[in-house]
Protein backbone atom coordinates (compact mmCIF):
# COMPACT_ATOMS: atom_id res chain seq x y z
CA MET A 1 11.56 28.59 5.32
CA PHE A 2 10.58 29.03 1.67
CA GLY A 3 11.43 25.36 1.04
CA LEU A 4 9.21 24.30 3.95
CA ILE A 5 6.29 26.33 2.61
CA LYS A 6 6.71 24.75 -0.83
CA SER A 7 6.76 21.27 0.73
CA ILE A 8 3.55 21.96 2.66
CA GLN A 9 1.92 23.32 -0.49
CA ARG A 10 2.91 20.12 -2.28
CA ASP A 11 1.25 18.05 0.46
CA ILE A 12 -1.95 20.04 -0.02
CA GLN A 13 -1.78 19.66 -3.78
CA ALA A 14 -1.27 15.91 -3.41
CA ALA A 15 -4.57 15.62 -1.53
CA LEU A 16 -6.40 17.75 -4.09
CA GLU A 17 -5.03 15.70 -6.99
CA ARG A 18 -5.54 12.21 -5.55
CA ASP A 19 -8.78 12.53 -3.60
CA PRO A 20 -11.86 13.51 -5.62
CA ALA A 21 -13.62 14.26 -2.33
CA ALA A 22 -11.21 17.13 -1.60
CA ARG A 23 -12.99 20.31 -2.64
CA ASN A 24 -10.54 23.07 -1.76
CA VAL A 25 -7.34 24.00 0.07
CA TRP A 26 -9.02 24.93 3.34
CA GLU A 27 -10.82 21.61 3.50
CA VAL A 28 -7.49 19.80 3.25
CA ILE A 29 -5.83 22.03 5.84
CA LEU A 30 -8.65 21.77 8.37
CA ALA A 31 -10.16 18.32 7.85
CA TYR A 32 -7.53 15.89 6.53
CA PRO A 33 -5.79 13.87 9.28
CA GLY A 34 -3.18 12.61 6.83
CA PHE A 35 -2.11 16.20 6.19
CA HIS A 36 -2.03 16.96 9.92
CA ALA A 37 0.04 13.83 10.62
CA ARG A 38 2.57 14.80 7.96
CA GLN A 39 3.08 18.28 9.39
CA LEU A 40 3.48 17.05 12.97
CA HIS A 41 5.98 14.49 11.71
CA ARG A 42 7.98 17.28 10.08
CA LEU A 43 8.45 18.85 13.50
CA ALA A 44 9.20 15.56 15.25
CA HIS A 45 11.68 14.53 12.54
CA PHE A 46 13.44 17.90 12.71
CA LEU A 47 13.92 17.56 16.47
CA TRP A 48 14.94 13.91 16.06
CA ASN A 49 17.72 14.89 13.66
CA LEU A 50 18.94 17.46 16.19
CA GLY A 51 19.37 14.64 18.70
CA ILE A 52 16.84 16.06 21.15
CA PRO A 53 15.66 13.24 23.45
CA VAL A 54 12.08 12.30 24.36
CA LEU A 55 10.31 15.33 22.84
CA PRO A 56 10.17 13.93 19.27
CA ARG A 57 8.55 10.74 20.59
CA VAL A 58 6.07 12.79 22.62
CA ILE A 59 5.10 14.73 19.49
CA SER A 60 4.70 11.43 17.63
CA HIS A 61 2.48 10.16 20.43
CA ILE A 62 0.33 13.29 20.28
CA ASN A 63 0.20 12.87 16.51
CA ARG A 64 -1.20 9.36 16.89
CA PHE A 65 -3.75 10.53 19.48
CA LEU A 66 -5.00 13.33 17.23
CA THR A 67 -4.95 11.60 13.84
CA GLY A 68 -4.86 7.83 14.42
CA ILE A 69 -1.63 7.74 12.39
CA GLU A 70 1.62 6.59 13.99
CA ILE A 71 4.83 7.83 12.37
CA HIS A 72 8.11 7.33 14.18
CA PRO A 73 10.17 10.55 14.29
CA GLY A 74 13.08 8.76 12.62
CA ALA A 75 11.10 7.82 9.49
CA ARG A 76 12.24 9.63 6.35
CA ILE A 77 9.44 10.89 4.10
CA GLY A 78 9.72 12.53 0.70
CA GLU A 79 7.63 15.23 -0.92
CA GLY A 80 3.95 14.94 -1.77
CA LEU A 81 2.93 12.10 0.55
CA PHE A 82 -0.84 11.57 0.66
CA ILE A 83 -2.30 9.46 3.47
CA ASP A 84 -5.96 8.89 2.64
CA HIS A 85 -8.32 8.36 5.61
CA GLY A 86 -5.24 7.34 7.57
CA MET A 87 -6.65 5.59 10.62
CA GLY A 88 -4.34 2.79 11.72
CA VAL A 89 -1.37 3.68 9.51
CA VAL A 90 1.96 2.74 11.13
CA ILE A 91 5.34 3.88 9.77
CA GLY A 92 8.39 2.54 11.58
CA GLU A 93 11.63 4.20 12.62
CA THR A 94 13.85 3.20 9.69
CA ALA A 95 11.13 3.37 7.03
CA GLU A 96 11.83 5.54 4.00
CA ILE A 97 9.15 6.89 1.67
CA GLY A 98 9.92 8.50 -1.69
CA ASP A 99 8.13 11.34 -3.43
CA ASN A 100 4.45 11.36 -4.42
CA CYS A 101 3.51 8.18 -2.56
CA THR A 102 -0.02 7.31 -1.44
CA LEU A 103 -0.95 5.25 1.62
CA TYR A 104 -4.47 4.21 2.51
CA GLN A 105 -5.90 3.38 5.92
CA GLY A 106 -4.45 0.54 7.94
CA VAL A 107 -1.11 0.37 6.11
CA THR A 108 1.85 -0.91 8.13
CA LEU A 109 5.49 -0.33 7.24
CA GLY A 110 6.85 -2.59 9.95
CA GLY A 111 10.05 -4.22 11.08
CA VAL A 112 10.95 -7.85 11.76
CA SER A 113 14.16 -7.39 13.75
CA ARG A 114 14.92 -6.26 17.27
CA GLU A 115 18.39 -5.07 16.27
CA ARG A 116 19.03 -1.35 15.85
CA VAL A 117 19.61 -1.65 12.13
CA LYS A 118 17.68 -0.85 8.97
CA ARG A 119 14.58 -2.98 9.59
CA HIS A 120 11.67 -1.24 7.86
CA PRO A 121 10.64 -0.95 4.20
CA THR A 122 11.86 1.60 1.68
CA LEU A 123 9.31 2.89 -0.84
CA GLY A 124 10.40 4.45 -4.11
CA ASN A 125 8.62 7.31 -5.85
CA ASN A 126 4.95 7.21 -6.89
CA VAL A 127 4.18 4.06 -4.89
CA VAL A 128 0.56 3.30 -3.95
CA VAL A 129 -0.15 1.04 -0.96
CA GLY A 130 -3.73 -0.16 -0.58
CA ALA A 131 -5.81 -0.32 2.58
CA GLY A 132 -4.68 -2.80 5.21
CA ALA A 133 -1.50 -3.81 3.39
CA VAL A 134 1.43 -4.91 5.56
CA LEU A 135 5.02 -4.45 4.39
CA LEU A 136 7.60 -6.03 6.66
CA GLY A 137 11.37 -5.89 6.90
CA PRO A 138 14.10 -3.94 5.08
CA ILE A 139 12.58 -4.60 1.67
CA THR A 140 12.55 -2.17 -1.24
CA VAL A 141 9.45 -1.29 -3.24
CA GLY A 142 10.41 0.11 -6.64
CA ASP A 143 9.13 3.29 -8.27
CA ASN A 144 5.52 3.29 -9.51
CA ALA A 145 4.70 -0.01 -7.79
CA ARG A 146 1.20 -0.75 -6.51
CA ILE A 147 0.49 -2.88 -3.46
CA GLY A 148 -3.04 -4.27 -3.30
CA ALA A 149 -5.33 -3.93 -0.30
CA GLY A 150 -4.67 -6.52 2.39
CA ALA A 151 -1.44 -7.78 0.85
CA VAL A 152 1.38 -9.00 3.10
CA VAL A 153 4.69 -8.16 1.45
CA VAL A 154 7.94 -9.61 2.82
CA GLN A 155 10.09 -9.51 -0.32
CA SER A 156 11.30 -6.61 -2.44
CA VAL A 157 9.05 -5.45 -5.27
CA PRO A 158 10.41 -4.40 -8.69
CA PRO A 159 9.51 -1.03 -10.22
CA ASN A 160 6.15 -0.71 -12.01
CA ALA A 161 4.87 -3.94 -10.46
CA THR A 162 1.46 -4.76 -9.01
CA VAL A 163 1.45 -6.99 -5.93
CA ILE A 164 -1.54 -8.73 -4.32
CA GLY A 165 -2.24 -11.57 -1.93
CA VAL A 166 -0.88 -13.24 1.19
CA PRO A 167 2.00 -13.63 0.88
CA GLY A 168 2.30 -10.85 -1.67
CA ARG A 169 3.11 -11.90 -5.23
CA VAL A 170 3.72 -9.93 -8.40
CA VAL A 171 0.78 -10.32 -10.78
CA ALA A 172 1.66 -7.65 -13.34
CA ILE A 173 4.52 -5.40 -14.42
CA HIS A 174 3.64 -2.28 -16.38
CA ASP A 175 6.04 -0.89 -18.97
CA PRO A 176 5.67 2.91 -18.74
CA GLU A 177 7.35 3.45 -22.11
CA THR A 178 5.19 1.14 -24.23
CA GLY A 179 2.13 0.86 -22.01
CA GLU A 180 2.30 -2.92 -22.23
CA VAL A 181 1.58 -5.11 -19.22
CA TYR A 182 3.57 -8.27 -18.57
CA ARG A 183 1.88 -10.87 -16.40
CA PRO A 184 4.31 -13.40 -14.92
CA PRO A 185 3.24 -17.04 -14.54
CA ASP A 186 0.94 -17.62 -11.59
CA PRO A 187 1.04 -21.28 -10.46
CA LEU A 188 -1.89 -20.81 -8.09
CA ALA A 189 -4.10 -19.29 -10.77
CA ASP A 190 -3.05 -22.01 -13.22
CA THR A 191 -4.02 -24.69 -10.69
CA VAL A 192 -7.42 -23.08 -10.11
CA ARG A 193 -8.08 -22.90 -13.86
CA GLU A 194 -7.09 -26.56 -14.25
CA LEU A 195 -9.45 -27.58 -11.45
CA GLN A 196 -12.25 -25.54 -13.01
CA ALA A 197 -11.68 -27.31 -16.34
CA ARG A 198 -11.79 -30.71 -14.64
CA VAL A 199 -15.01 -29.85 -12.81
CA ALA A 200 -16.58 -28.69 -16.08
CA GLU A 201 -15.56 -31.97 -17.76
CA LEU A 202 -17.00 -34.03 -14.89
CA GLU A 203 -20.26 -32.08 -15.06
CA ARG A 204 -20.44 -32.73 -18.81
CA ARG A 205 -19.92 -36.47 -18.32
CA LEU A 206 -22.47 -36.56 -15.52
CA ALA A 207 -25.01 -34.83 -17.74
CA GLU A 208 -24.39 -37.44 -20.47
CA LEU A 209 -24.87 -40.30 -18.01
CA GLU A 210 -28.10 -38.79 -16.73
CA ALA A 211 -29.37 -38.40 -20.29
CA ARG A 212 -28.56 -42.04 -21.09
CA TYR A 213 -30.23 -43.18 -17.89
CA GLN A 214 -33.39 -41.28 -18.77
CA GLU A 215 -33.37 -42.78 -22.28
CA ALA A 216 -32.96 -46.28 -20.83
CA ARG A 217 -35.95 -45.77 -18.50
CA ILE A 218 -38.11 -44.59 -21.38
CA CYS A 219 -37.19 -47.66 -23.46
CA ASP A 220 -38.07 -49.96 -20.57
């Protein structure tokens, strides 16, 4: 019981630390659907692990009705999860979430298989998933990774990485020891920069031709 109380306190503290709009403990307890969803999932997950049929799914269904957040009773969630806003969040049966993770509204941790196997993502510790991001399949997202809003991630993400885009691609890897940021080559960005350079060159040549044309008209 003492461990449960400490876990709930950690959930409250997570909201206070990560949401500047959270003013006090009672505001989190009474007015944060992400907090409510987490506590109802605790009950559903406990009953699920006991092998009790139907009831855990009913609690999950009630949870979705009350909070707009759908968490399967089988999902495994660590300490200090903060679901901000929360509407539309979906966490599948075999999903696993580490400690101190943050999910924003519209996040999906979904599966791509109909087999009864591990088919949902695993998030490490301190992972942040932006609004509307979709993570599919039994991929692993490493500790301290950040998934940008609207990204669609179908491959595993290394620790300390930042992922954006559709499909999701790693655009930066942060070294927590040195503070340095490594940016891997981005063929798409390189192509865009090359096209921009070509357009600039064409505009320069066009300006020169227009200037010569105007000079020729004056001479005539």
